[in-house]
Short mmCIF file of C-alpha atoms and ligand atoms in Angstrom, two decimals:
data_model
loop_
_atom_site.label_atom_id
_atom_site.label_comp_id
_atom_site.label_asym_id
_atom_site.label_seq_id
_atom_site.Cartn_x
_atom_site.Cartn_y
_atom_site.Cartn_z
CA MET A 1 4.10 3.46 16.47
CA SER A 2 4.54 0.10 14.84
CA VAL A 3 2.83 -1.48 11.86
CA LEU A 4 -0.27 -3.50 12.74
CA LEU A 5 -1.60 -4.43 9.32
CA SER A 6 0.51 -4.90 6.23
CA ILE A 7 -1.15 -5.36 2.85
CA ASP A 8 1.33 -6.40 0.21
CA SER A 9 0.60 -6.47 -3.56
CA VAL A 10 -3.00 -7.64 -3.16
CA CYS A 11 -4.95 -8.26 -6.38
CA LYS A 12 -8.50 -9.53 -6.88
CA ASN A 13 -10.30 -10.15 -10.16
CA PHE A 14 -13.96 -10.94 -10.77
CA GLY A 15 -13.79 -12.54 -14.20
CA PRO A 16 -12.15 -9.96 -16.47
CA TYR A 17 -12.85 -7.16 -13.98
CA GLN A 18 -9.94 -6.11 -11.77
CA ALA A 19 -11.53 -5.11 -8.44
CA LEU A 20 -8.18 -4.73 -6.60
CA ASP A 21 -5.10 -3.82 -8.59
CA ASN A 22 -1.86 -4.24 -6.64
CA ILE A 23 -2.86 -2.79 -3.26
CA ASN A 24 0.00 -1.95 -0.90
CA LEU A 25 -0.83 -0.39 2.45
CA ASP A 26 0.59 -0.36 5.98
CA ILE A 27 -1.59 0.59 8.93
CA GLU A 28 -0.17 1.54 12.31
CA GLN A 29 -1.37 0.34 15.71
CA GLY A 30 -4.27 2.51 16.92
CA GLU A 31 -4.75 4.38 13.63
CA PHE A 32 -8.17 5.47 12.35
CA ILE A 33 -8.05 4.73 8.63
CA VAL A 34 -10.83 5.51 6.17
CA LEU A 35 -11.10 3.78 2.79
CA LEU A 36 -12.75 6.39 0.61
CA GLY A 37 -13.81 6.25 -3.00
CA PRO A 38 -16.76 6.18 -5.39
CA SER A 39 -19.12 3.24 -5.68
CA GLY A 40 -17.43 0.21 -7.21
CA CYS A 41 -13.84 1.35 -6.57
CA GLY A 42 -13.04 -1.75 -4.49
CA LYS A 43 -13.40 -0.55 -0.87
CA THR A 44 -15.61 -3.40 0.26
CA THR A 45 -13.56 -5.96 -1.64
CA LEU A 46 -10.45 -4.75 0.20
CA LEU A 47 -12.23 -4.76 3.57
CA ARG A 48 -13.60 -8.24 2.98
CA SER A 49 -10.16 -9.47 1.98
CA ILE A 50 -8.71 -8.12 5.25
CA ALA A 51 -11.58 -9.71 7.20
CA GLY A 52 -11.08 -13.07 5.48
CA PHE A 53 -14.54 -13.25 3.87
CA MET A 54 -12.84 -13.09 0.49
CA GLN A 55 -9.62 -14.62 -0.81
CA PRO A 56 -7.36 -12.33 -2.89
CA ASP A 57 -5.96 -13.86 -6.09
CA SER A 58 -2.44 -12.84 -5.12
CA GLY A 59 -0.52 -10.86 -2.52
CA SER A 60 -0.48 -11.19 1.25
CA ILE A 61 -2.07 -9.68 4.33
CA ALA A 62 -0.24 -9.73 7.67
CA ILE A 63 -1.41 -8.65 11.11
CA ASP A 64 1.25 -8.02 13.74
CA GLY A 65 3.79 -9.69 11.47
CA GLN A 66 1.75 -12.88 11.06
CA ASP A 67 0.55 -13.76 7.56
CA VAL A 68 -3.23 -14.21 7.93
CA SER A 69 -3.97 -14.59 4.20
CA ARG A 70 -5.01 -18.23 4.58
CA LEU A 71 -6.79 -17.92 7.93
CA PRO A 72 -10.61 -18.01 8.14
CA PRO A 73 -12.29 -14.82 9.49
CA TYR A 74 -12.79 -16.16 13.03
CA ARG A 75 -9.07 -16.96 13.38
CA ARG A 76 -8.01 -13.38 12.55
CA PRO A 77 -7.55 -10.92 15.48
CA LEU A 78 -10.16 -8.53 14.15
CA ASN A 79 -13.88 -7.94 14.04
CA THR A 80 -16.29 -6.38 11.54
CA VAL A 81 -19.26 -4.04 11.96
CA PHE A 82 -21.64 -4.31 9.03
CA GLN A 83 -23.95 -1.76 7.49
CA ASN A 84 -27.10 -3.59 8.63
CA TYR A 85 -25.83 -4.20 12.24
CA ALA A 86 -26.73 -7.94 11.95
CA LEU A 87 -28.02 -8.19 15.55
CA PHE A 88 -29.83 -11.34 16.72
CA PRO A 89 -33.49 -10.27 17.11
CA HIS A 90 -34.38 -13.05 19.59
CA MET A 91 -31.62 -12.09 22.05
CA THR A 92 -31.52 -9.15 24.44
CA VAL A 93 -28.92 -6.48 23.87
CA LEU A 94 -26.76 -7.91 26.67
CA GLU A 95 -27.02 -11.43 25.21
CA ASN A 96 -26.15 -10.10 21.76
CA VAL A 97 -22.95 -8.57 23.12
CA ALA A 98 -22.13 -11.53 25.38
CA TYR A 99 -22.45 -13.91 22.42
CA GLY A 100 -18.86 -13.29 21.23
CA PRO A 101 -17.10 -14.14 24.52
CA ARG A 102 -19.46 -17.13 25.03
CA ARG A 103 -18.42 -18.50 21.61
CA GLN A 104 -14.83 -18.19 22.73
CA GLY A 105 -15.59 -20.43 25.72
CA VAL A 106 -15.84 -17.71 28.39
CA ASN A 107 -18.29 -18.69 31.16
CA ARG A 108 -21.71 -17.05 31.26
CA GLY A 109 -21.08 -14.74 34.24
CA GLU A 110 -17.77 -13.46 32.88
CA ALA A 111 -19.21 -13.04 29.35
CA ARG A 112 -22.07 -10.95 30.71
CA GLU A 113 -19.64 -8.86 32.74
CA ARG A 114 -17.54 -8.15 29.63
CA ALA A 115 -20.72 -7.36 27.71
CA ARG A 116 -21.75 -4.83 30.39
CA GLU A 117 -18.34 -3.16 30.14
CA ALA A 118 -18.59 -2.96 26.35
CA LEU A 119 -22.12 -1.55 26.57
CA ALA A 120 -20.91 1.05 29.08
CA LEU A 121 -18.25 2.13 26.57
CA VAL A 122 -20.96 2.94 24.03
CA GLY A 123 -23.27 4.51 26.65
CA LEU A 124 -25.88 1.73 26.67
CA GLU A 125 -25.32 0.15 30.08
CA ALA A 126 -28.93 0.82 31.08
CA LEU A 127 -30.49 -0.90 28.06
CA GLY A 128 -29.00 -4.39 28.26
CA GLU A 129 -32.34 -6.13 28.86
CA ARG A 130 -34.05 -4.64 25.82
CA TYR A 131 -34.43 -6.40 22.50
CA PRO A 132 -32.93 -4.85 19.33
CA SER A 133 -36.39 -4.21 17.90
CA GLY A 134 -37.07 -1.79 20.77
CA MET A 135 -34.09 0.41 19.96
CA SER A 136 -33.49 3.29 17.58
CA GLY A 137 -31.12 3.02 14.61
CA GLY A 138 -28.37 4.87 16.47
CA GLN A 139 -28.77 2.63 19.53
CA GLN A 140 -28.67 -0.51 17.38
CA GLN A 141 -25.49 0.77 15.79
CA ARG A 142 -23.95 1.21 19.26
CA VAL A 143 -24.97 -2.37 20.18
CA ALA A 144 -23.26 -3.59 17.01
CA LEU A 145 -20.16 -1.65 18.04
CA ALA A 146 -20.23 -3.03 21.58
CA ARG A 147 -20.53 -6.54 20.16
CA ALA A 148 -17.59 -5.92 17.85
CA ILE A 149 -15.26 -4.61 20.57
CA VAL A 150 -16.21 -6.95 23.40
CA ASN A 151 -13.50 -9.47 22.51
CA LYS A 152 -10.90 -6.70 22.32
CA PRO A 153 -9.81 -7.19 18.70
CA LYS A 154 -6.59 -5.57 17.50
CA LEU A 155 -8.39 -4.23 14.49
CA LEU A 156 -11.98 -3.22 13.86
CA LEU A 157 -13.37 -3.11 10.32
CA LEU A 158 -16.44 -0.96 9.69
CA ASP A 159 -18.30 -1.19 6.39
CA GLU A 160 -20.36 2.01 5.91
CA PRO A 161 -21.70 1.56 9.45
CA LEU A 162 -23.52 4.90 9.60
CA SER A 163 -25.18 4.90 6.19
CA ALA A 164 -28.63 3.96 7.52
CA LEU A 165 -28.76 6.89 9.95
CA ASP A 166 -30.23 10.32 9.27
CA MET A 167 -27.77 13.15 8.71
CA LYS A 168 -27.83 14.69 12.21
CA LEU A 169 -27.47 11.37 14.00
CA ARG A 170 -24.82 10.31 11.52
CA LYS A 171 -22.73 13.39 12.30
CA ARG A 172 -23.07 12.78 16.05
CA MET A 173 -22.13 9.12 15.66
CA GLN A 174 -19.05 10.08 13.63
CA LEU A 175 -17.70 12.04 16.60
CA GLU A 176 -18.75 9.33 19.05
CA LEU A 177 -16.90 6.74 16.99
CA LYS A 178 -13.81 8.90 16.90
CA HIS A 179 -13.88 9.32 20.70
CA LEU A 180 -14.52 5.61 21.22
CA GLN A 181 -11.63 4.69 18.96
CA ALA A 182 -9.29 7.04 20.84
CA LYS A 183 -10.42 5.55 24.16
CA LEU A 184 -9.95 1.94 23.00
CA GLY A 185 -6.69 2.49 21.12
CA ILE A 186 -7.79 -0.15 18.58
CA ALA A 187 -7.03 0.48 14.91
CA PHE A 188 -10.20 1.14 12.89
CA ILE A 189 -10.60 0.72 9.13
CA PHE A 190 -13.79 2.45 8.08
CA VAL A 191 -15.30 2.30 4.59
CA THR A 192 -17.30 5.20 3.19
CA HIS A 193 -17.96 7.02 -0.06
CA ASP A 194 -18.75 10.23 1.84
CA GLN A 195 -15.71 12.50 1.75
CA GLU A 196 -16.98 14.79 4.50
CA GLU A 197 -17.43 11.80 6.80
CA ALA A 198 -13.91 10.62 5.92
CA MET A 199 -12.41 14.02 6.70
CA THR A 200 -14.28 14.20 10.01
CA ILE A 201 -13.05 10.93 11.45
CA ALA A 202 -9.85 9.76 9.77
CA ASP A 203 -6.27 9.98 10.97
CA ARG A 204 -5.41 8.96 7.42
CA ILE A 205 -7.59 8.63 4.34
CA VAL A 206 -6.90 6.06 1.64
CA VAL A 207 -8.47 7.36 -1.57
CA MET A 208 -9.33 4.54 -3.97
CA ASN A 209 -10.33 4.61 -7.61
CA ALA A 210 -10.94 1.71 -10.00
CA GLY A 211 -9.27 -0.86 -7.75
CA ARG A 212 -6.17 1.21 -7.03
CA ILE A 213 -4.99 3.49 -4.24
CA GLU A 214 -4.73 7.02 -5.64
CA GLN A 215 -3.38 8.66 -2.50
CA THR A 216 -2.94 8.03 1.22
CA GLY A 217 -2.63 10.90 3.69
CA THR A 218 -4.19 13.09 6.33
CA SER A 219 -7.34 15.03 5.46
CA SER A 220 -5.39 18.25 5.18
CA ALA A 221 -2.65 16.74 3.00
CA ILE A 222 -5.18 15.21 0.63
CA TYR A 223 -7.21 18.41 0.45
CA SER A 224 -4.34 20.86 0.07
CA ALA A 225 -1.99 18.71 -2.03
CA PRO A 226 -4.03 16.17 -4.02
CA ALA A 227 -1.79 13.80 -5.96
CA SER A 228 -4.04 13.45 -8.99
CA ARG A 229 -6.88 15.11 -10.87
CA PHE A 230 -9.19 12.39 -9.54
CA VAL A 231 -8.34 13.10 -5.88
CA ALA A 232 -8.62 16.87 -6.37
CA ASP A 233 -12.06 16.44 -7.88
CA PHE A 234 -13.31 13.82 -5.42
CA ILE A 235 -12.25 15.59 -2.21
CA GLY A 236 -14.16 18.82 -1.72
CA GLU A 237 -15.02 21.33 -4.42
CA ALA A 238 -12.23 22.15 -6.85
CA ASN A 239 -11.62 24.23 -9.96
CA LEU A 240 -9.40 22.15 -12.24
CA ILE A 241 -7.67 24.34 -14.78
CA ASP A 242 -5.31 22.98 -17.44
CA TYR A 243 -1.87 24.59 -17.42
CA GLN A 244 1.24 24.54 -19.58
CA VAL A 245 4.75 25.73 -18.93
CA THR A 246 5.22 28.06 -21.91
CA GLY A 247 8.59 29.61 -21.26
CA ASN A 248 11.29 30.18 -18.75
CA ASP A 249 9.52 30.59 -15.41
CA GLU A 250 6.22 31.15 -17.20
CA ILE A 251 3.02 29.15 -16.77
CA ARG A 252 -0.10 29.69 -18.82
CA LEU A 253 -3.52 28.75 -17.39
CA GLY A 254 -6.41 27.71 -19.62
CA ILE A 255 -8.57 30.55 -18.27
CA ARG A 256 -6.23 33.51 -18.34
CA ASN A 257 -4.16 35.23 -20.99
CA GLN A 258 -1.39 36.68 -18.89
CA PRO A 259 1.07 34.00 -17.78
CA LEU A 260 1.98 33.37 -14.16
CA VAL A 261 5.57 33.87 -13.25
CA ARG A 262 6.95 31.09 -11.10
CA ASN A 263 10.15 29.09 -10.87
CA THR A 264 9.33 26.28 -13.29
CA SER A 265 12.44 24.15 -12.80
CA ALA A 266 10.61 21.53 -10.70
CA ILE A 267 7.25 21.76 -12.44
CA PRO A 268 6.04 19.20 -15.02
CA SER A 269 5.57 20.84 -18.41
CA GLN A 270 1.80 20.43 -18.36
CA GLY A 271 -1.03 19.25 -16.19
CA VAL A 272 -3.83 20.58 -14.07
CA ALA A 273 -3.85 23.48 -11.62
CA VAL A 274 -6.16 23.02 -8.63
CA LEU A 275 -7.76 26.15 -7.24
CA ARG A 276 -10.18 25.73 -4.35
CA PRO A 277 -13.31 27.95 -4.44
CA GLU A 278 -12.45 29.53 -1.07
CA HIS A 279 -9.20 30.80 -2.59
CA LEU A 280 -11.07 32.88 -5.16
CA GLN A 281 -12.08 36.28 -3.95
CA VAL A 282 -14.98 38.25 -5.42
CA LEU A 283 -13.62 41.75 -6.14
CA GLU A 284 -15.68 44.91 -6.19
CA PRO A 285 -16.16 46.14 -9.80
CA ALA A 286 -14.46 49.48 -9.10
CA ALA A 287 -11.75 48.26 -6.69
CA ALA A 288 -8.13 49.06 -7.59
CA GLU A 289 -5.90 46.15 -8.63
CA THR A 290 -3.92 44.63 -5.77
CA PRO A 291 -0.28 43.62 -6.35
CA GLY A 292 0.11 39.84 -6.21
CA CYS A 293 -3.59 39.25 -6.84
CA HIS A 294 -4.26 37.65 -10.24
CA GLU A 295 -7.58 38.52 -11.77
CA ILE A 296 -9.99 36.60 -13.98
CA HIS A 297 -13.25 37.97 -15.31
CA GLY A 298 -16.37 36.06 -16.31
CA THR A 299 -20.13 35.89 -16.46
CA VAL A 300 -22.15 34.62 -13.52
CA SER A 301 -24.28 31.61 -14.41
CA ASP A 302 -25.57 30.56 -10.98
CA VAL A 303 -25.57 31.90 -7.44
CA VAL A 304 -26.16 29.21 -4.80
CA THR A 305 -26.66 30.36 -1.23
CA VAL A 306 -26.46 27.68 1.46
CA GLY A 307 -26.69 29.89 4.57
CA SER A 308 -23.14 30.09 5.87
CA HIS A 309 -21.68 30.73 2.42
CA THR A 310 -22.52 31.36 -1.22
CA LEU A 311 -21.17 29.58 -4.28
CA ILE A 312 -20.82 31.72 -7.37
CA HIS A 313 -20.57 29.78 -10.64
CA ALA A 314 -19.02 31.87 -13.38
CA LEU A 315 -18.16 31.09 -16.98
CA ILE A 316 -14.58 32.15 -17.73
CA ASP A 317 -13.06 31.44 -21.15
CA GLY A 318 -15.52 28.61 -21.66
CA GLN A 319 -14.80 26.98 -18.30
CA MET A 320 -17.10 26.96 -15.28
CA ILE A 321 -15.27 28.33 -12.24
CA ILE A 322 -16.70 28.25 -8.72
CA ALA A 323 -15.90 30.87 -6.08
CA ARG A 324 -17.03 30.64 -2.48
CA THR A 325 -17.80 33.71 -0.41
CA MET A 326 -18.98 33.96 3.17
CA GLY A 327 -22.60 34.90 3.90
CA PHE A 328 -25.10 36.21 1.37
CA PRO A 329 -24.26 37.80 -2.01
CA GLY A 330 -24.90 41.46 -2.85
CA PRO A 331 -28.00 42.35 -4.93
CA ASP A 332 -25.92 42.73 -8.11
CA MET A 333 -24.63 39.17 -7.99
CA VAL A 334 -27.16 37.57 -10.31
CA ALA A 335 -27.00 35.27 -13.34
CA GLY A 336 -25.77 37.18 -16.39
CA SER A 337 -23.79 39.80 -14.46
CA THR A 338 -20.06 40.23 -14.87
CA VAL A 339 -17.87 39.07 -12.03
CA ARG A 340 -14.29 39.93 -11.18
CA LEU A 341 -12.44 37.22 -9.27
CA GLY A 342 -8.97 37.37 -7.78
CA PHE A 343 -6.56 34.73 -6.50
CA ASN A 344 -3.10 34.47 -5.07
CA PRO A 345 -0.99 32.18 -7.30
CA ALA A 346 0.52 30.61 -4.18
CA HIS A 347 -2.85 28.88 -3.74
CA LEU A 348 -2.56 27.04 -7.06
CA HIS A 349 -1.63 23.41 -6.60
CA LEU A 350 -0.07 22.04 -9.80
CA ILE A 351 -0.37 18.38 -10.73
CA GLY A 352 1.75 17.24 -13.66
CA GLU A 353 0.19 14.97 -16.25
CA SER A 354 1.81 13.24 -19.18
CA VAL A 355 0.23 13.56 -22.61
P1 ATP B 1 -19.83 0.50 -2.96
O1 ATP B 1 -19.44 1.82 -2.34
O2 ATP B 1 -20.88 0.65 -4.02
O3 ATP B 1 -20.12 -0.57 -1.97
P2 ATP B 1 -17.14 -0.53 -3.35
O4 ATP B 1 -16.10 0.50 -3.57
O5 ATP B 1 -17.23 -1.12 -1.99
O6 ATP B 1 -18.55 0.02 -3.84
P3 ATP B 1 -16.78 -3.22 -4.24
O7 ATP B 1 -18.04 -3.76 -3.61
O8 ATP B 1 -15.50 -3.56 -3.61
O9 ATP B 1 -16.88 -1.65 -4.44
O10 ATP B 1 -16.76 -3.71 -5.76
C1 ATP B 1 -15.68 -3.45 -6.63
C2 ATP B 1 -16.04 -3.95 -8.00
O11 ATP B 1 -16.06 -5.38 -8.03
C3 ATP B 1 -17.43 -3.51 -8.48
O12 ATP B 1 -17.37 -3.21 -9.84
C4 ATP B 1 -18.30 -4.71 -8.24
O13 ATP B 1 -19.36 -4.77 -9.16
C5 ATP B 1 -17.33 -5.84 -8.44
N1 ATP B 1 -17.68 -7.00 -7.59
C6 ATP B 1 -17.70 -7.02 -6.24
N2 ATP B 1 -18.04 -8.25 -5.77
C7 ATP B 1 -18.25 -9.01 -6.88
C8 ATP B 1 -18.62 -10.38 -7.08
N3 ATP B 1 -18.84 -11.20 -6.05
N4 ATP B 1 -18.74 -10.80 -8.36
C9 ATP B 1 -18.50 -10.00 -9.41
N5 ATP B 1 -18.14 -8.70 -9.28
C10 ATP B 1 -18.02 -8.21 -8.05
#
């Protein structure tokens, strides 16, 4: 694989507000990248800078080795799919898709042929003569996609393209998009604030916070080894427990008196331990202690059953801890009852933090 897009030290300020703070990112040919982060973290600003709709204050953006920082959007080898589809209402679907090649000087017959091919790729070959107003949200989104890929860009930018769809359709479209991207081999950069969506579709996720990149990696790397407290908290459910190295090979957690024994030579002296709810086991009150299983005891405050699993919220040493169990809870698992939870210390992911 070779680098397609190279973002080097990009900064963007809006008055005193720093929307992009020294962004550095390389994207490979054919990669599916998701820019993920909370509202206002700078995702759209970064996407618009790549597209050319916005000029960074400093830094450079190169595509295939060519610096495109000063090129207008239409001169960059990319296309953008917007949240609102932006289809022309007075044109048929086929005309909407053929518009791009026509603007590039392709003759009418050839443009329509390319449009038919693009529509076939998104499964809409039979609906070319319809108008956008006669199509569902999901179909309009596919037309927008067909229009964006018809000129075979090297890079496709997608700004929350599925946010207007209902949950079921959105989940189906996520998989469709992933299949389409694999078929086309075009690199996609997709913006969302939905971490489940990001994990479903991305080859690599770029987690952003307050104008900076917090971490870049595969879904599993980001979930199992978050680089910061922010990433641990933002991606999935996490128990974040303060820790301190208190002695030779001894770590003390904020929720447990007995220290953990672990080789501490490579561990920062303090920080946060991440423990995912699925790594906490609910133990039977009378069960014998298991070697290697560390126990914590607390009081149940809430029991939330969502069908496939149950979340048990328990107060332990003043901190709310969440455990996830499969299926439905037993009749004794109610608010106010005592709960015994166990975990394997190997599942703790430690993130060092300076004072
Ligand atoms: P969302 O998920 O809500 O779309 P985002 O991560 O895409 O958020 P951006 O739209 O990139 O965030 O905005 C980043 C920050 O820059 C925000 O605080 C926003 O208010 C600010 N901002 C964006 N565009 C402008 C502008 N034209 N003028 C002033 N501030 C702006």
